[in-house]
Amino acid sequence: MDKLCRILVVNQYFTPDIASSGQLLKELCEGLSDKGHEITVVCSQPSYESSGENAPTFEEIDSIRVHRVSMKGTRGRNNLLVRALGYVRFLIFGWFLAKRLVKENKYDIVIALSNPPFVGVIGALISRNTSMPFLSIMYDIHPDIVLATGWMRLPSWVFRIWNSLTSWILSRACAVVVLGEGMRKTLIETKNVNGNLINVIPVWARPEFDGTEAPEQETRARFGISEDEFLILFAGNIGIMQPIDEVIEAAEKLKNSSDVKFLFMGGGVGIEKLSELILSKNLANVLSVPYQPFAEFQNLLLCSDVCLVTLADGMEKLSVPSRAYTFLSAGKPVIAMMHPESDVAELIQSTDSGWVVSKVSDLADLINRLKKDENQVNQKGINAGDYYSKVLRKDLSIDRFSELIGKVTEPTKIANNF
């Protein structure tokens, strides 16, 4: 049985915030709590969207103690200045709140995620001041992503300082969790992290499926999709790391195929560009809808024939498009449009649960073949569901987290790291 611990968790986003990191953290905390760990969370008031409504300053959610920092006028991510001020505000007030909680309570370990990018400073400082073990969960690697995408133009010295701060945060960690082998290599090569301290634990599907679910019969009709159309689903964030230009080019090549439909469901900085492309190219075979309620998302996913995941070149060592795991859980084959050495591409190839493409023409040709080969599509979907249920389930990932927490809180382990 894993050692039971009192755990302090720090991250800006937590339920009811809609940020995926906050939702995943809620499920992780629930799973650890179910195993008997005592969980305390320091987070912000809902701030991922500017329209977020206040939640209680303190509440217990399924035995998880949740303390929230007020964000006042720093909610939302559309305005870069407001977003940055929100990060700073959470770091300052989150630190004071976490410091007070540590003084009033005895915790065995502090865990910090990577959103905002410097939130690990709180975990590292607590670790330095108390010799408490610090576990860093890196769902994003900064400043590498910002630098690789060109999303933000900053002087080179800013990136050097940023990189040094990230390296310092990780140097205080007894263990680090990343989503894939590519991210693991990046931390070793650019942040000087000891590879023995890095653990690869993929995120799980949201929601998870068990193979017995079926969509509502009228789902396709509600969205104007024919039952005869071969449906390709792209669901999730549309942004710098999830390019859709080449997907739209492939859709344009197939625009005269009345039996093919591309469905984009989600949001992000690229959603306006997507709408403009659909309109300017007159693509009747492309449909874009915003994020849907959970039940409708499940219906549309189960109605799809294949699912599409993209990742920009250069991102294969910095990010893992985790939406792919939800597709696998639903028993849907995945088309991975990304570098063949990315974690998801290698997983798709090794498990025979989809296809990997890198060119517009390859994607168009593949879809033309698949719409005529129902047996291949079905078999790869079966492979996808089988692999997820055996290897990637949430309970298996939470077991690994619990085991890791028990390991790094052993007295001999703590002594060796401080």
PDB file of N, CA, C and O in Angstrom, residues 116-158:
ATOM      1  N   PRO A 116       0.373  29.437 -13.858  1.00  0.00           N
ATOM      2  CA  PRO A 116       1.213  30.128 -14.831  1.00  0.00           C
ATOM      3  C   PRO A 116       2.645  29.606 -14.838  1.00  0.00           C
ATOM      4  O   PRO A 116       3.016  28.821 -13.961  1.00  0.00           O
ATOM      5  N   PRO A 117       3.438  30.030 -15.831  1.00  0.00           N
ATOM      6  CA  PRO A 117       4.762  29.438 -16.014  1.00  0.00           C
ATOM      7  C   PRO A 117       5.657  29.478 -14.785  1.00  0.00           C
ATOM      8  O   PRO A 117       6.500  28.607 -14.615  1.00  0.00           O
ATOM      9  N   PHE A 118       5.499  30.484 -13.901  1.00  0.00           N
ATOM     10  CA  PHE A 118       6.383  30.616 -12.750  1.00  0.00           C
ATOM     11  C   PHE A 118       5.775  30.091 -11.455  1.00  0.00           C
ATOM     12  O   PHE A 118       6.326  30.317 -10.384  1.00  0.00           O
ATOM     13  N   VAL A 119       4.664  29.394 -11.526  1.00  0.00           N
ATOM     14  CA  VAL A 119       4.001  28.976 -10.290  1.00  0.00           C
ATOM     15  C   VAL A 119       4.885  28.026  -9.496  1.00  0.00           C
ATOM     16  O   VAL A 119       4.774  27.938  -8.264  1.00  0.00           O
ATOM     17  N   GLY A 120       5.816  27.349 -10.164  1.00  0.00           N
ATOM     18  CA  GLY A 120       6.728  26.460  -9.456  1.00  0.00           C
ATOM     19  C   GLY A 120       7.617  27.185  -8.467  1.00  0.00           C
ATOM     20  O   GLY A 120       8.192  26.560  -7.561  1.00  0.00           O
ATOM     21  N   VAL A 121       7.749  28.519  -8.619  1.00  0.00           N
ATOM     22  CA  VAL A 121       8.528  29.306  -7.658  1.00  0.00           C
ATOM     23  C   VAL A 121       7.977  29.109  -6.248  1.00  0.00           C
ATOM     24  O   VAL A 121       8.740  29.001  -5.278  1.00  0.00           O
ATOM     25  N   ILE A 122       6.645  29.055  -6.137  1.00  0.00           N
ATOM     26  CA  ILE A 122       6.036  28.878  -4.812  1.00  0.00           C
ATOM     27  C   ILE A 122       6.443  27.535  -4.220  1.00  0.00           C
ATOM     28  O   ILE A 122       6.856  27.447  -3.060  1.00  0.00           O
ATOM     29  N   GLY A 123       6.356  26.489  -5.017  1.00  0.00           N
ATOM     30  CA  GLY A 123       6.762  25.173  -4.537  1.00  0.00           C
ATOM     31  C   GLY A 123       8.237  25.120  -4.186  1.00  0.00           C
ATOM     32  O   GLY A 123       8.633  24.543  -3.157  1.00  0.00           O
ATOM     33  N   ALA A 124       9.071  25.743  -5.047  1.00  0.00           N
ATOM     34  CA  ALA A 124      10.519  25.724  -4.807  1.00  0.00           C
ATOM     35  C   ALA A 124      10.886  26.492  -3.537  1.00  0.00           C
ATOM     36  O   ALA A 124      11.750  26.058  -2.763  1.00  0.00           O
ATOM     37  N   LEU A 125      10.241  27.640  -3.310  1.00  0.00           N
ATOM     38  CA  LEU A 125      10.531  28.430  -2.117  1.00  0.00           C
ATOM     39  C   LEU A 125      10.082  27.712  -0.846  1.00  0.00           C
ATOM     40  O   LEU A 125      10.785  27.727   0.173  1.00  0.00           O
ATOM     41  N   ILE A 126       8.907  27.102  -0.892  1.00  0.00           N
ATOM     42  CA  ILE A 126       8.444  26.329   0.264  1.00  0.00           C
ATOM     43  C   ILE A 126       9.428  25.204   0.556  1.00  0.00           C
ATOM     44  O   ILE A 126       9.796  24.943   1.705  1.00  0.00           O
ATOM     45  N   SER A 127       9.881  24.542  -0.493  1.00  0.00           N
ATOM     46  CA  SER A 127      10.843  23.449  -0.334  1.00  0.00           C
ATOM     47  C   SER A 127      12.148  23.951   0.270  1.00  0.00           C
ATOM     48  O   SER A 127      12.704  23.336   1.183  1.00  0.00           O
ATOM     49  N   ARG A 128      12.632  25.084  -0.217  1.00  0.00           N
ATOM     50  CA  ARG A 128      13.891  25.639   0.298  1.00  0.00           C
ATOM     51  C   ARG A 128      13.775  26.051   1.760  1.00  0.00           C
ATOM     52  O   ARG A 128      14.692  25.827   2.566  1.00  0.00           O
ATOM     53  N   ASN A 129      12.627  26.625   2.115  1.00  0.00           N
ATOM     54  CA  ASN A 129      12.458  27.159   3.469  1.00  0.00           C
ATOM     55  C   ASN A 129      12.140  26.093   4.514  1.00  0.00           C
ATOM     56  O   ASN A 129      12.353  26.312   5.705  1.00  0.00           O
ATOM     57  N   THR A 130      11.594  24.961   4.079  1.00  0.00           N
ATOM     58  CA  THR A 130      11.117  23.951   5.026  1.00  0.00           C
ATOM     59  C   THR A 130      11.746  22.580   4.844  1.00  0.00           C
ATOM     60  O   THR A 130      11.508  21.689   5.655  1.00  0.00           O
ATOM     61  N   SER A 131      12.500  22.399   3.765  1.00  0.00           N
ATOM     62  CA  SER A 131      13.046  21.073   3.405  1.00  0.00           C
ATOM     63  C   SER A 131      11.944  20.074   3.074  1.00  0.00           C
ATOM     64  O   SER A 131      12.161  18.863   3.086  1.00  0.00           O
ATOM     65  N   MET A 132      10.749  20.587   2.791  1.00  0.00           N
ATOM     66  CA  MET A 132       9.659  19.729   2.348  1.00  0.00           C
ATOM     67  C   MET A 132       9.926  19.304   0.902  1.00  0.00           C
ATOM     68  O   MET A 132      10.329  20.125   0.079  1.00  0.00           O
ATOM     69  N   PRO A 133       9.731  18.035   0.550  1.00  0.00           N
ATOM     70  CA  PRO A 133       9.932  17.627  -0.842  1.00  0.00           C
ATOM     71  C   PRO A 133       8.961  18.340  -1.778  1.00  0.00           C
ATOM     72  O   PRO A 133       7.803  18.587  -1.427  1.00  0.00           O
ATOM     73  N   PHE A 134       9.439  18.648  -2.956  1.00  0.00           N
ATOM     74  CA  PHE A 134       8.683  19.403  -3.959  1.00  0.00           C
ATOM     75  C   PHE A 134       8.585  18.570  -5.230  1.00  0.00           C
ATOM     76  O   PHE A 134       9.594  18.136  -5.779  1.00  0.00           O
ATOM     77  N   LEU A 135       7.351  18.337  -5.675  1.00  0.00           N
ATOM     78  CA  LEU A 135       7.087  17.619  -6.929  1.00  0.00           C
ATOM     79  C   LEU A 135       6.589  18.619  -7.959  1.00  0.00           C
ATOM     80  O   LEU A 135       5.589  19.304  -7.738  1.00  0.00           O
ATOM     81  N   SER A 136       7.286  18.714  -9.084  1.00  0.00           N
ATOM     82  CA  SER A 136       6.897  19.635 -10.154  1.00  0.00           C
ATOM     83  C   SER A 136       6.218  18.847 -11.281  1.00  0.00           C
ATOM     84  O   SER A 136       6.787  17.878 -11.800  1.00  0.00           O
ATOM     85  N   ILE A 137       4.996  19.263 -11.635  1.00  0.00           N
ATOM     86  CA  ILE A 137       4.280  18.648 -12.758  1.00  0.00           C
ATOM     87  C   ILE A 137       4.332  19.626 -13.927  1.00  0.00           C
ATOM     88  O   ILE A 137       3.752  20.707 -13.863  1.00  0.00           O
ATOM     89  N   MET A 138       5.017  19.256 -14.986  1.00  0.00           N
ATOM     90  CA  MET A 138       5.239  20.141 -16.126  1.00  0.00           C
ATOM     91  C   MET A 138       4.331  19.739 -17.294  1.00  0.00           C
ATOM     92  O   MET A 138       4.649  18.842 -18.074  1.00  0.00           O
ATOM     93  N   TYR A 139       3.180  20.404 -17.403  1.00  0.00           N
ATOM     94  CA  TYR A 139       2.314  20.177 -18.556  1.00  0.00           C
ATOM     95  C   TYR A 139       2.723  21.063 -19.733  1.00  0.00           C
ATOM     96  O   TYR A 139       2.311  20.834 -20.869  1.00  0.00           O
ATOM     97  N   ASP A 140       3.517  22.100 -19.460  1.00  0.00           N
ATOM     98  CA  ASP A 140       4.052  22.992 -20.495  1.00  0.00           C
ATOM     99  C   ASP A 140       5.503  23.289 -20.145  1.00  0.00           C
ATOM    100  O   ASP A 140       5.850  23.375 -18.967  1.00  0.00           O
ATOM    101  N   ILE A 141       6.348  23.466 -21.155  1.00  0.00           N
ATOM    102  CA  ILE A 141       7.744  23.800 -20.927  1.00  0.00           C
ATOM    103  C   ILE A 141       8.006  25.207 -21.445  1.00  0.00           C
ATOM    104  O   ILE A 141       7.958  25.474 -22.645  1.00  0.00           O
ATOM    105  N   HIS A 142       8.256  26.094 -20.504  1.00  0.00           N
ATOM    106  CA  HIS A 142       8.542  27.489 -20.847  1.00  0.00           C
ATOM    107  C   HIS A 142       9.947  27.860 -20.392  1.00  0.00           C
ATOM    108  O   HIS A 142      10.457  27.271 -19.434  1.00  0.00           O
ATOM    109  N   PRO A 143      10.601  28.791 -21.113  1.00  0.00           N
ATOM    110  CA  PRO A 143      10.053  29.637 -22.191  1.00  0.00           C
ATOM    111  C   PRO A 143      10.116  28.997 -23.578  1.00  0.00           C
ATOM    112  O   PRO A 143       9.865  29.651 -24.575  1.00  0.00           O
ATOM    113  N   ASP A 144      10.455  27.712 -23.632  1.00  0.00           N
ATOM    114  CA  ASP A 144      10.710  27.051 -24.911  1.00  0.00           C
ATOM    115  C   ASP A 144       9.541  27.173 -25.886  1.00  0.00           C
ATOM    116  O   ASP A 144       9.740  27.420 -27.085  1.00  0.00           O
ATOM    117  N   ILE A 145       8.309  26.997 -25.381  1.00  0.00           N
ATOM    118  CA  ILE A 145       7.140  27.060 -26.255  1.00  0.00           C
ATOM    119  C   ILE A 145       6.966  28.466 -26.819  1.00  0.00           C
ATOM    120  O   ILE A 145       6.722  28.646 -28.018  1.00  0.00           O
ATOM    121  N   VAL A 146       7.103  29.468 -25.951  1.00  0.00           N
ATOM    122  CA  VAL A 146       6.958  30.855 -26.403  1.00  0.00           C
ATOM    123  C   VAL A 146       8.017  31.184 -27.452  1.00  0.00           C
ATOM    124  O   VAL A 146       7.741  31.804 -28.483  1.00  0.00           O
ATOM    125  N   LEU A 147       9.243  30.755 -27.213  1.00  0.00           N
ATOM    126  CA  LEU A 147      10.346  31.034 -28.130  1.00  0.00           C
ATOM    127  C   LEU A 147      10.159  30.310 -29.457  1.00  0.00           C
ATOM    128  O   LEU A 147      10.349  30.885 -30.537  1.00  0.00           O
ATOM    129  N   ALA A 148       9.741  29.039 -29.411  1.00  0.00           N
ATOM    130  CA  ALA A 148       9.604  28.240 -30.632  1.00  0.00           C
ATOM    131  C   ALA A 148       8.443  28.706 -31.505  1.00  0.00           C
ATOM    132  O   ALA A 148       8.510  28.632 -32.733  1.00  0.00           O
ATOM    133  N   THR A 149       7.380  29.177 -30.880  1.00  0.00           N
ATOM    134  CA  THR A 149       6.201  29.591 -31.648  1.00  0.00           C
ATOM    135  C   THR A 149       6.270  31.048 -32.090  1.00  0.00           C
ATOM    136  O   THR A 149       5.526  31.457 -32.979  1.00  0.00           O
ATOM    137  N   GLY A 150       7.154  31.836 -31.455  1.00  0.00           N
ATOM    138  CA  GLY A 150       7.189  33.263 -31.763  1.00  0.00           C
ATOM    139  C   GLY A 150       5.953  33.981 -31.299  1.00  0.00           C
ATOM    140  O   GLY A 150       5.637  35.080 -31.771  1.00  0.00           O
ATOM    141  N   TRP A 151       5.250  33.378 -30.342  1.00  0.00           N
ATOM    142  CA  TRP A 151       3.977  33.934 -29.884  1.00  0.00           C
ATOM    143  C   TRP A 151       4.163  35.298 -29.240  1.00  0.00           C
ATOM    144  O   TRP A 151       3.314  36.180 -29.349  1.00  0.00           O
ATOM    145  N   MET A 152       5.304  35.484 -28.572  1.00  0.00           N
ATOM    146  CA  MET A 152       5.554  36.745 -27.889  1.00  0.00           C
ATOM    147  C   MET A 152       6.980  37.199 -28.207  1.00  0.00           C
ATOM    148  O   MET A 152       7.926  36.431 -28.054  1.00  0.00           O
ATOM    149  N   ARG A 153       7.115  38.430 -28.681  1.00  0.00           N
ATOM    150  CA  ARG A 153       8.429  38.971 -29.005  1.00  0.00           C
ATOM    151  C   ARG A 153       9.039  39.617 -27.762  1.00  0.00           C
ATOM    152  O   ARG A 153       8.525  40.618 -27.259  1.00  0.00           O
ATOM    153  N   LEU A 154      10.114  39.037 -27.283  1.00  0.00           N
ATOM    154  CA  LEU A 154      10.791  39.554 -26.102  1.00  0.00           C
ATOM    155  C   LEU A 154      12.288  39.586 -26.363  1.00  0.00           C
ATOM    156  O   LEU A 154      12.805  38.780 -27.146  1.00  0.00           O
ATOM    157  N   PRO A 155      13.022  40.483 -25.709  1.00  0.00           N
ATOM    158  CA  PRO A 155      14.479  40.516 -25.861  1.00  0.00           C
ATOM    159  C   PRO A 155      15.096  39.181 -25.440  1.00  0.00           C
ATOM    160  O   PRO A 155      14.575  38.490 -24.556  1.00  0.00           O
ATOM    161  N   SER A 156      16.208  38.844 -26.050  1.00  0.00           N
ATOM    162  CA  SER A 156      16.846  37.559 -25.774  1.00  0.00           C
ATOM    163  C   SER A 156      17.231  37.410 -24.310  1.00  0.00           C
ATOM    164  O   SER A 156      17.184  36.303 -23.748  1.00  0.00           O
ATOM    165  N   TRP A 157      17.600  38.527 -23.652  1.00  0.00           N
ATOM    166  CA  TRP A 157      17.996  38.427 -22.250  1.00  0.00           C
ATOM    167  C   TRP A 157      16.824  38.038 -21.355  1.00  0.00           C
ATOM    168  O   TRP A 157      17.017  37.393 -20.311  1.00  0.00           O
ATOM    169  N   VAL A 158      15.601  38.402 -21.773  1.00  0.00           N
ATOM    170  CA  VAL A 158      14.419  38.001 -21.004  1.00  0.00           C
ATOM    171  C   VAL A 158      14.258  36.491 -21.050  1.00  0.00           C
ATOM    172  O   VAL A 158      13.989  35.846 -20.028  1.00  0.00           O
TER     173      VAL A 158
END
